[in-house]
Short mmCIF file of N, CA and C in Angstrom, two decimals:
data_model
loop_
_atom_site.label_atom_id
_atom_site.label_comp_id
_atom_site.label_asym_id
_atom_site.label_seq_id
_atom_site.Cartn_x
_atom_site.Cartn_y
_atom_site.Cartn_z
N MET A 1 24.28 -12.13 1.21
CA MET A 1 23.54 -13.13 1.12
C MET A 1 23.26 -13.00 -0.21
N GLN A 2 22.94 -13.90 -0.92
CA GLN A 2 22.41 -14.27 -3.16
C GLN A 2 21.54 -13.34 -2.75
N SER A 3 21.95 -12.78 -4.36
CA SER A 3 20.79 -11.60 -4.67
C SER A 3 19.68 -11.95 -4.45
N TYR A 4 19.15 -13.09 -5.36
CA TYR A 4 17.69 -13.36 -5.16
C TYR A 4 16.82 -13.78 -3.87
N THR A 5 17.75 -14.51 -2.97
CA THR A 5 17.05 -14.17 -1.20
C THR A 5 17.68 -13.10 -0.83
N ALA A 6 18.23 -12.27 -1.62
CA ALA A 6 18.44 -10.46 -0.55
C ALA A 6 17.50 -10.21 -0.89
N LEU A 7 16.57 -9.75 -2.73
CA LEU A 7 15.77 -9.01 -3.37
C LEU A 7 14.17 -9.61 -2.04
N ILE A 8 14.30 -11.17 -2.09
CA ILE A 8 12.98 -11.36 -1.39
C ILE A 8 12.87 -10.50 0.05
N VAL A 9 14.01 -11.53 0.76
CA VAL A 9 13.76 -10.59 2.40
C VAL A 9 14.45 -9.20 2.55
N TYR A 10 14.75 -8.48 1.78
CA TYR A 10 14.68 -7.22 1.76
C TYR A 10 13.28 -6.24 1.20
N SER A 11 12.46 -7.03 0.65
CA SER A 11 11.15 -6.42 -0.01
C SER A 11 10.40 -6.86 1.04
N LEU A 12 10.95 -8.07 2.05
CA LEU A 12 9.69 -8.33 2.75
C LEU A 12 9.82 -7.51 3.95
N ILE A 13 11.72 -7.09 4.35
CA ILE A 13 11.48 -5.89 5.48
C ILE A 13 10.98 -4.87 5.07
N ILE A 14 11.21 -4.33 4.03
CA ILE A 14 10.92 -3.28 3.52
C ILE A 14 9.74 -3.23 3.64
N GLY A 15 9.06 -3.89 2.32
CA GLY A 15 7.52 -3.62 2.25
C GLY A 15 6.90 -3.49 4.32
N ILE A 16 7.37 -4.42 4.90
CA ILE A 16 6.20 -4.66 5.90
C ILE A 16 6.62 -3.19 6.83
N GLY A 17 7.79 -2.70 6.24
CA GLY A 17 8.85 -1.54 7.83
C GLY A 17 7.13 0.01 6.57
N ALA A 18 7.74 -0.40 5.33
CA ALA A 18 6.52 1.25 4.88
C ALA A 18 5.14 1.28 4.67
N THR A 19 5.07 -0.30 4.56
CA THR A 19 3.44 -0.10 5.05
C THR A 19 3.12 0.11 6.82
N ILE A 20 3.87 -0.41 7.94
CA ILE A 20 3.53 -0.04 8.70
C ILE A 20 3.54 1.27 9.41
N PHE A 21 4.39 1.75 8.73
CA PHE A 21 4.83 3.17 8.29
C PHE A 21 3.85 4.05 7.79
N MET A 22 3.20 3.46 6.89
CA MET A 22 1.71 4.37 6.16
C MET A 22 0.03 3.95 7.45
N ASP A 23 0.51 2.96 7.98
CA ASP A 23 -1.01 2.64 8.45
C ASP A 23 -0.45 3.40 10.22
N ILE A 24 0.59 3.87 10.56
CA ILE A 24 0.47 5.00 11.90
C ILE A 24 0.56 6.19 11.08
N TYR A 25 0.56 6.42 9.80
CA TYR A 25 0.23 7.46 8.78
C TYR A 25 -1.66 7.93 9.49
N ALA A 26 -2.24 6.61 8.89
CA ALA A 26 -3.53 6.62 8.89
C ALA A 26 -4.14 6.75 10.28
N ILE A 27 -3.68 6.25 11.44
CA ILE A 27 -4.13 6.09 12.63
C ILE A 27 -3.89 7.18 13.45
N VAL A 28 -2.44 8.46 12.63
CA VAL A 28 -2.22 9.52 13.65
C VAL A 28 -3.70 10.43 12.84
N ASN A 29 -4.24 10.06 11.28
CA ASN A 29 -5.00 11.16 11.00
C ASN A 29 -6.58 10.79 11.19
N ARG A 30 -6.73 10.17 11.83
CA ARG A 30 -8.08 9.60 12.22
C ARG A 30 -8.06 10.25 13.56
N THR A 31 -7.18 9.90 14.69
CA THR A 31 -7.31 10.06 16.12
C THR A 31 -7.00 11.29 16.08
N PHE A 32 -6.61 12.07 15.53
CA PHE A 32 -6.12 13.64 15.82
C PHE A 32 -6.79 14.82 14.57
N PHE A 33 -7.22 13.67 13.42
CA PHE A 33 -7.83 15.05 12.53
C PHE A 33 -9.24 14.40 11.96
N LYS A 34 -9.48 13.45 12.48
CA LYS A 34 -10.93 12.54 11.94
C LYS A 34 -11.39 12.36 10.79
N ILE A 35 -9.73 12.01 10.10
CA ILE A 35 -10.29 11.62 8.51
C ILE A 35 -9.59 10.01 8.10
N PRO A 36 -10.88 9.80 7.77
CA PRO A 36 -10.84 7.97 7.49
C PRO A 36 -9.58 7.78 6.92
N SER A 37 -10.01 6.51 6.83
CA SER A 37 -8.82 6.06 5.74
C SER A 37 -9.45 4.86 5.53
N LEU A 38 -9.01 4.01 4.14
CA LEU A 38 -9.85 2.85 3.70
C LEU A 38 -9.68 2.29 4.86
N ASP A 39 -11.36 1.21 4.67
CA ASP A 39 -11.58 0.16 5.66
C ASP A 39 -11.24 -0.97 4.67
N TYR A 40 -10.11 -1.69 5.63
CA TYR A 40 -9.69 -3.00 4.51
C TYR A 40 -10.82 -4.17 4.76
N ARG A 41 -11.79 -4.11 5.52
CA ARG A 41 -12.69 -5.13 4.60
C ARG A 41 -13.05 -4.94 3.60
N LEU A 42 -13.44 -3.92 3.11
CA LEU A 42 -13.57 -3.52 1.67
C LEU A 42 -13.14 -4.29 0.49
N LEU A 43 -11.50 -4.01 0.47
CA LEU A 43 -10.07 -4.92 -0.08
C LEU A 43 -10.57 -6.23 0.25
N GLY A 44 -10.96 -6.89 1.27
CA GLY A 44 -11.02 -8.12 1.71
C GLY A 44 -12.35 -8.67 0.79
N ARG A 45 -13.18 -7.84 1.23
CA ARG A 45 -14.20 -8.13 0.10
C ARG A 45 -14.46 -8.50 -1.33
N TRP A 46 -13.35 -7.27 -1.91
CA TRP A 46 -13.34 -7.44 -3.53
C TRP A 46 -12.72 -8.40 -3.84
N ILE A 47 -11.81 -8.66 -2.72
CA ILE A 47 -10.68 -9.97 -3.48
C ILE A 47 -11.36 -11.21 -3.00
N GLY A 48 -12.09 -11.13 -1.86
CA GLY A 48 -13.34 -12.82 -1.54
C GLY A 48 -14.43 -12.68 -2.77
N HIS A 49 -14.78 -12.13 -3.54
CA HIS A 49 -15.73 -12.00 -4.71
C HIS A 49 -15.36 -12.15 -5.94
N PHE A 50 -13.86 -12.78 -5.61
CA PHE A 50 -13.01 -12.93 -7.12
C PHE A 50 -13.03 -14.55 -7.62
N LYS A 51 -13.26 -15.22 -6.64
CA LYS A 51 -14.04 -16.79 -6.49
C LYS A 51 -15.02 -16.61 -7.10
N GLU A 52 -15.75 -16.11 -7.23
CA GLU A 52 -16.96 -16.28 -8.01
C GLU A 52 -17.20 -15.48 -9.35
N GLY A 53 -15.86 -14.71 -10.14
CA GLY A 53 -15.58 -14.48 -10.54
C GLY A 53 -16.39 -12.96 -11.09
N VAL A 54 -16.58 -12.18 -9.91
CA VAL A 54 -17.04 -10.65 -9.97
C VAL A 54 -15.56 -10.10 -9.45
N PHE A 55 -14.96 -8.84 -10.14
CA PHE A 55 -13.99 -8.27 -9.89
C PHE A 55 -14.26 -6.92 -9.98
N ALA A 56 -15.32 -6.32 -10.63
CA ALA A 56 -15.96 -4.80 -10.08
C ALA A 56 -17.27 -5.22 -10.01
N HIS A 57 -17.46 -3.76 -8.94
CA HIS A 57 -18.80 -3.92 -8.47
C HIS A 57 -19.46 -2.32 -8.62
N THR A 58 -20.75 -2.10 -8.31
CA THR A 58 -21.36 -0.87 -8.30
C THR A 58 -21.13 -0.13 -7.07
N SER A 59 -21.43 -0.91 -6.45
CA SER A 59 -20.40 -0.20 -4.62
C SER A 59 -20.74 -1.61 -3.83
N ILE A 60 -18.90 -1.03 -3.74
CA ILE A 60 -18.64 -2.81 -2.76
C ILE A 60 -19.22 -2.43 -1.09
N MET A 61 -19.63 -0.82 -0.79
CA MET A 61 -19.83 -1.02 0.09
C MET A 61 -21.61 -2.00 0.59
N GLN A 62 -21.87 -1.57 -0.95
CA GLN A 62 -23.50 -2.95 -0.23
C GLN A 62 -23.31 -3.80 -0.97
N ALA A 63 -21.75 -4.78 -1.59
CA ALA A 63 -21.76 -6.02 -1.40
C ALA A 63 -21.72 -7.03 -0.48
N LYS A 64 -22.34 -8.61 -0.81
CA LYS A 64 -22.76 -8.85 0.02
C LYS A 64 -21.23 -9.52 0.69
N PRO A 65 -20.79 -8.97 2.36
CA PRO A 65 -19.98 -9.56 2.89
C PRO A 65 -19.73 -10.88 2.78
N VAL A 66 -18.05 -11.20 3.18
CA VAL A 66 -17.47 -12.53 2.91
C VAL A 66 -16.86 -13.27 3.89
N LYS A 67 -16.82 -14.33 4.42
CA LYS A 67 -16.58 -14.28 4.92
C LYS A 67 -15.10 -14.07 5.29
N GLY A 68 -14.55 -13.45 7.04
CA GLY A 68 -12.86 -13.65 6.38
C GLY A 68 -12.32 -12.06 6.11
N GLU A 69 -13.26 -10.96 5.03
CA GLU A 69 -12.90 -10.32 4.80
C GLU A 69 -12.10 -8.96 5.40
N ARG A 70 -12.04 -9.36 6.92
CA ARG A 70 -11.36 -8.23 7.50
C ARG A 70 -9.84 -8.64 7.56
N ILE A 71 -10.04 -10.12 7.35
CA ILE A 71 -8.42 -10.49 8.15
C ILE A 71 -7.90 -10.66 6.61
N ILE A 72 -8.48 -10.95 5.24
CA ILE A 72 -7.86 -11.08 3.88
C ILE A 72 -7.65 -9.65 3.56
N GLY A 73 -8.21 -8.61 4.06
CA GLY A 73 -8.41 -7.15 3.36
C GLY A 73 -6.53 -6.92 4.33
N TRP A 74 -6.33 -6.89 5.15
CA TRP A 74 -5.08 -6.93 6.16
C TRP A 74 -4.30 -7.93 5.75
N ILE A 75 -4.04 -8.76 5.37
CA ILE A 75 -2.87 -9.60 4.68
C ILE A 75 -3.03 -8.96 2.92
N ALA A 76 -4.16 -8.68 2.93
CA ALA A 76 -3.39 -7.98 0.87
C ALA A 76 -2.92 -6.92 0.92
N HIS A 77 -3.08 -5.91 2.29
CA HIS A 77 -3.12 -5.02 2.02
C HIS A 77 -1.30 -5.03 2.46
N TYR A 78 -0.73 -5.72 3.15
CA TYR A 78 0.32 -5.90 3.89
C TYR A 78 1.55 -6.69 2.18
N LEU A 79 0.60 -7.36 1.59
CA LEU A 79 1.25 -7.94 0.79
C LEU A 79 1.11 -7.60 -0.57
N ILE A 80 0.88 -6.27 -0.67
CA ILE A 80 0.49 -5.44 -2.02
C ILE A 80 1.71 -4.29 -1.37
N GLY A 81 1.86 -4.07 -0.30
CA GLY A 81 3.48 -3.19 0.17
C GLY A 81 4.41 -4.03 -0.41
N ILE A 82 4.75 -5.07 0.13
CA ILE A 82 5.49 -6.10 0.17
C ILE A 82 6.05 -6.00 -1.70
N THR A 83 4.71 -5.95 -2.33
CA THR A 83 4.49 -5.92 -3.89
C THR A 83 5.96 -4.86 -4.34
N PHE A 84 5.21 -3.54 -3.88
CA PHE A 84 5.34 -3.12 -4.23
C PHE A 84 7.05 -2.37 -3.71
N ALA A 85 7.37 -2.94 -2.54
CA ALA A 85 9.18 -2.90 -1.96
C ALA A 85 9.55 -3.44 -3.21
N PHE A 86 9.37 -5.00 -3.56
CA PHE A 86 9.92 -5.90 -4.83
C PHE A 86 10.04 -4.77 -5.84
N LEU A 87 8.99 -4.29 -5.94
CA LEU A 87 9.24 -3.23 -7.24
C LEU A 87 10.78 -2.58 -7.38
N LEU A 88 10.53 -1.63 -6.14
CA LEU A 88 11.84 -0.70 -6.17
C LEU A 88 12.98 -1.87 -6.23
N LEU A 89 13.02 -2.39 -5.52
CA LEU A 89 14.60 -3.39 -5.69
C LEU A 89 14.05 -4.12 -6.91
N LEU A 90 13.23 -4.02 -7.56
CA LEU A 90 14.10 -5.02 -9.10
C LEU A 90 13.82 -4.12 -9.57
N ILE A 91 13.89 -2.37 -9.95
CA ILE A 91 14.14 -1.63 -10.38
C ILE A 91 15.85 -0.80 -10.22
N TRP A 92 15.46 -0.61 -8.83
CA TRP A 92 17.15 -0.27 -8.42
C TRP A 92 17.93 -0.99 -7.80
N GLY A 93 17.54 -2.39 -7.83
CA GLY A 93 18.59 -3.50 -7.32
C GLY A 93 18.74 -3.21 -5.83
N THR A 94 18.91 -4.35 -5.51
CA THR A 94 19.49 -4.83 -3.85
C THR A 94 19.97 -3.69 -3.18
N GLY A 95 21.33 -3.20 -3.89
CA GLY A 95 22.41 -2.62 -4.06
C GLY A 95 21.33 -1.37 -3.36
N TRP A 96 20.45 -0.16 -3.52
CA TRP A 96 19.50 0.49 -3.05
C TRP A 96 19.41 0.44 -1.46
N ALA A 97 19.19 -0.99 -0.97
CA ALA A 97 18.93 -0.88 0.53
C ALA A 97 20.45 -1.18 1.29
N TYR A 98 21.40 -1.49 0.46
CA TYR A 98 22.82 -1.02 1.18
C TYR A 98 23.06 0.56 1.81
N HIS A 99 22.12 1.56 0.11
CA HIS A 99 22.45 3.05 0.46
C HIS A 99 21.92 3.54 -0.11
N PRO A 100 20.33 3.57 0.72
CA PRO A 100 18.86 3.58 0.61
C PRO A 100 19.17 5.44 -0.05
N THR A 101 18.15 5.66 -0.94
CA THR A 101 18.29 7.64 -1.27
C THR A 101 16.29 7.67 -1.00
N LEU A 102 16.02 8.86 -1.06
CA LEU A 102 14.79 9.52 -0.92
C LEU A 102 13.84 9.27 -2.70
N LEU A 103 14.79 9.47 -3.31
CA LEU A 103 13.68 9.97 -4.60
C LEU A 103 13.19 8.62 -5.43
N PRO A 104 14.14 7.71 -5.58
CA PRO A 104 13.53 6.12 -5.65
C PRO A 104 12.28 5.66 -5.21
N ALA A 105 12.71 6.25 -3.22
CA ALA A 105 11.32 5.39 -2.80
C ALA A 105 10.40 6.04 -2.90
N LEU A 106 10.37 8.13 -2.53
CA LEU A 106 9.36 8.61 -3.54
C LEU A 106 8.40 8.04 -4.87
N LEU A 107 9.22 8.18 -4.99
CA LEU A 107 8.80 7.66 -7.13
C LEU A 107 7.85 6.76 -6.81
N ILE A 108 8.58 5.77 -6.39
CA ILE A 108 7.65 4.42 -6.30
C ILE A 108 6.11 4.89 -5.49
N GLY A 109 6.33 5.43 -4.09
CA GLY A 109 5.09 5.65 -3.64
C GLY A 109 4.04 6.70 -4.70
N ILE A 110 4.77 7.28 -5.05
CA ILE A 110 3.73 8.14 -5.56
C ILE A 110 3.00 7.33 -6.44
N LEU A 111 4.01 6.59 -7.46
CA LEU A 111 3.55 5.99 -8.81
C LEU A 111 2.22 4.97 -7.92
N THR A 112 2.69 4.26 -7.41
CA THR A 112 1.81 3.10 -6.50
C THR A 112 0.20 3.80 -6.62
N THR A 113 -0.08 5.10 -6.95
CA THR A 113 -1.06 5.73 -6.55
C THR A 113 -2.33 5.19 -8.14
N VAL A 114 -1.57 4.47 -8.93
CA VAL A 114 -2.21 4.32 -10.04
C VAL A 114 -2.82 3.27 -9.71
N ALA A 115 -2.36 2.66 -9.23
CA ALA A 115 -3.33 1.39 -8.66
C ALA A 115 -4.79 1.34 -7.70
N PRO A 116 -4.55 2.65 -6.66
CA PRO A 116 -6.12 2.51 -6.76
C PRO A 116 -7.47 3.83 -7.06
N PHE A 117 -6.43 4.86 -7.92
CA PHE A 117 -7.12 5.18 -9.29
C PHE A 117 -8.04 4.81 -10.26
N PHE A 118 -6.93 3.49 -10.71
CA PHE A 118 -7.25 2.96 -11.56
C PHE A 118 -7.57 1.52 -11.70
N MET A 119 -7.27 0.82 -10.56
CA MET A 119 -8.02 0.01 -10.24
C MET A 119 -8.71 -0.52 -9.40
N MET A 120 -8.31 -0.40 -8.31
CA MET A 120 -9.26 -0.33 -7.00
C MET A 120 -10.40 0.43 -6.92
N GLN A 121 -10.07 1.53 -7.12
CA GLN A 121 -11.57 2.39 -7.04
C GLN A 121 -12.49 2.09 -7.90
N PRO A 122 -12.08 1.97 -9.04
CA PRO A 122 -13.45 1.63 -10.46
C PRO A 122 -13.51 0.16 -10.18
N ALA A 123 -12.75 -0.87 -9.28
CA ALA A 123 -13.61 -2.14 -8.76
C ALA A 123 -14.77 -1.85 -7.65
N PHE A 124 -14.45 -0.57 -7.07
CA PHE A 124 -15.21 -0.79 -6.19
C PHE A 124 -16.08 0.07 -6.34
N GLY A 125 -16.50 0.38 -7.68
CA GLY A 125 -17.23 1.36 -7.64
C GLY A 125 -17.39 2.58 -7.45
N PHE A 126 -16.19 3.13 -6.97
CA PHE A 126 -15.94 4.95 -7.24
C PHE A 126 -16.03 5.32 -7.92
N GLY A 127 -15.47 4.55 -9.02
CA GLY A 127 -15.01 5.59 -10.67
C GLY A 127 -13.65 5.55 -10.41
N ILE A 128 -12.92 5.87 -11.94
CA ILE A 128 -11.43 5.97 -11.89
C ILE A 128 -11.34 7.74 -11.04
N ALA A 129 -9.83 6.90 -10.76
CA ALA A 129 -9.84 7.90 -9.44
C ALA A 129 -11.06 9.23 -8.40
N ALA A 130 -11.52 8.15 -8.46
CA ALA A 130 -13.04 8.29 -6.76
C ALA A 130 -13.53 9.44 -7.55
N SER A 131 -13.83 9.46 -9.07
CA SER A 131 -14.79 10.22 -9.60
C SER A 131 -16.42 10.14 -9.30
N LYS A 132 -16.72 9.11 -8.60
CA LYS A 132 -18.26 9.20 -8.56
C LYS A 132 -18.47 9.13 -6.97
N THR A 133 -17.12 9.30 -6.07
CA THR A 133 -17.00 9.85 -4.84
C THR A 133 -18.06 11.24 -4.71
N PRO A 134 -17.96 11.88 -3.60
CA PRO A 134 -18.76 12.75 -3.27
C PRO A 134 -17.95 14.05 -3.45
N LYS A 135 -16.35 13.95 -2.82
CA LYS A 135 -15.15 14.75 -3.09
C LYS A 135 -14.05 13.98 -3.43
N PRO A 136 -14.52 13.83 -4.72
CA PRO A 136 -13.35 13.30 -5.52
C PRO A 136 -11.42 14.05 -5.61
N ALA A 137 -11.78 15.66 -4.76
CA ALA A 137 -10.36 15.82 -5.24
C ALA A 137 -10.09 15.29 -4.08
N THR A 138 -10.73 15.45 -3.26
CA THR A 138 -10.38 15.48 -1.13
C THR A 138 -9.68 14.08 -1.93
N ALA A 139 -10.81 13.02 -2.37
CA ALA A 139 -10.14 11.18 -2.45
C ALA A 139 -8.95 11.76 -3.05
N ARG A 140 -8.34 11.75 -3.99
CA ARG A 140 -7.64 11.66 -5.20
C ARG A 140 -5.89 12.14 -3.93
N LEU A 141 -6.45 13.19 -3.11
CA LEU A 141 -5.63 13.97 -2.62
C LEU A 141 -5.03 13.21 -1.24
N ARG A 142 -5.83 12.41 -0.99
CA ARG A 142 -5.89 11.91 -0.08
C ARG A 142 -5.01 10.41 -0.18
N SER A 143 -5.16 10.22 -1.18
CA SER A 143 -4.58 8.64 -1.61
C SER A 143 -3.48 9.41 -2.16
N LEU A 144 -3.10 10.42 -2.95
CA LEU A 144 -1.45 10.31 -3.12
C LEU A 144 -0.73 10.63 -1.69
N MET A 145 -1.24 11.35 -0.94
CA MET A 145 -0.85 11.49 0.15
C MET A 145 -0.10 10.56 0.98
N THR A 146 -0.91 9.21 1.01
CA THR A 146 -0.84 8.41 1.11
C THR A 146 0.27 7.57 0.73
N HIS A 147 0.17 7.50 -0.45
CA HIS A 147 1.21 6.90 -1.34
C HIS A 147 2.57 7.50 -1.36
N THR A 148 2.17 8.39 -0.58
CA THR A 148 3.40 9.46 -1.25
C THR A 148 4.13 9.33 0.99
N ILE A 149 3.62 9.11 1.93
CA ILE A 149 4.11 8.84 2.98
C ILE A 149 4.32 6.94 2.89
N TYR A 150 3.93 6.51 2.16
CA TYR A 150 4.45 5.24 1.88
C TYR A 150 5.77 4.93 1.42
N GLY A 151 6.06 5.98 0.14
CA GLY A 151 7.27 6.18 0.03
C GLY A 151 8.27 6.76 0.86
N ILE A 152 7.68 7.59 2.17
CA ILE A 152 8.72 7.64 2.64
C ILE A 152 9.54 6.46 3.75
N GLY A 153 8.03 5.79 4.23
CA GLY A 153 8.39 5.01 4.67
C GLY A 153 9.09 3.25 4.32
N LEU A 154 9.29 3.37 3.02
CA LEU A 154 9.70 2.76 1.76
C LEU A 154 11.57 3.50 2.45
N TYR A 155 11.88 4.54 2.38
CA TYR A 155 13.17 5.64 2.48
C TYR A 155 13.32 5.20 3.29
N ILE A 156 12.91 5.18 4.93
CA ILE A 156 13.06 4.73 6.37
C ILE A 156 13.15 3.47 6.72
N ALA A 157 12.36 2.43 5.87
CA ALA A 157 12.79 1.49 6.42
C ALA A 157 13.76 0.67 5.57
N GLY A 158 14.25 1.10 4.34
CA GLY A 158 15.55 0.98 3.94
C GLY A 158 16.26 1.39 4.67
N LEU A 159 16.84 2.13 5.53
CA LEU A 159 17.36 2.98 6.24
C LEU A 159 17.79 1.99 7.36
N LEU A 160 16.36 1.80 8.22
CA LEU A 160 16.26 1.40 9.47
C LEU A 160 17.42 0.04 9.04
N LEU A 161 17.13 -1.20 7.64
CA LEU A 161 17.68 -2.13 6.95
C LEU A 161 18.98 -1.77 7.32
N HIS A 162 19.26 -0.62 6.34
CA HIS A 162 20.95 -0.69 6.20
C HIS A 162 21.62 -0.62 7.11
N LEU A 163 20.86 -0.20 8.82
CA LEU A 163 21.92 -0.42 10.10
C LEU A 163 22.02 -1.77 9.92
N PHE A 164 21.01 -2.98 9.62
CA PHE A 164 21.86 -4.08 10.16
C PHE A 164 22.64 -4.97 8.87
N ILE A 165 22.31 -4.49 7.24
CA ILE A 165 23.04 -5.49 6.92
C ILE A 165 24.49 -4.91 6.43
N LYS A 166 25.47 -5.86 6.03
CA LYS A 166 27.00 -5.64 5.76
C LYS A 166 26.48 -5.28 4.24
N THR A 167 27.92 -3.92 4.07
CA THR A 167 28.03 -3.86 2.66
C THR A 167 29.16 -4.30 1.96
#
C-alpha cells in the first residue's frame, strides 16, 4: 500500500479500534464500579455552539442544548481517536503498524491527556485540568487512566492490524 494511503487507512483502523477499546473500558467502569465517563452529548453541544462563535462556556451543562448533540459528540469522539492514531503514525511512521510496540502507543495515549486538561475542560467551564470540579484530583486521574487505556488500545489495534497486513 502506498505510504499516504497506508497512513490514512491505518489511522482509521487503529484509531477506531483504540477508541472502541476506550469505550469498552468506560462501559466496564460504569457497569461494575459505577464510575461515570464523559457524556458525549456535552462534546456535541460544545461543537454545536462553534457555529455561533462560542468556544467556551461558563458551564457546558447549562448551555443551550444543540440539535443532534449526541451524534455530533460521538462522531467527534471517534474522529479525535482517529486523529490521535494519525499522530502516532505520523511521528513513528506507518512502519509502526507492521511492528507495533507498546511505548509509542502509551506515550501518545498519555500525551493526549493534554487535550481534555487544557482545551476541553476549560472550554466546558470545568477549569484547567478540572480545577473547578468538585473533585479535581479524581477527575484528573480518570482522564489520565482513560487516555492511558486509549494508548493500550492503540497498541492492541496495531497488533490486530498487523495480523492482516503484509510486511
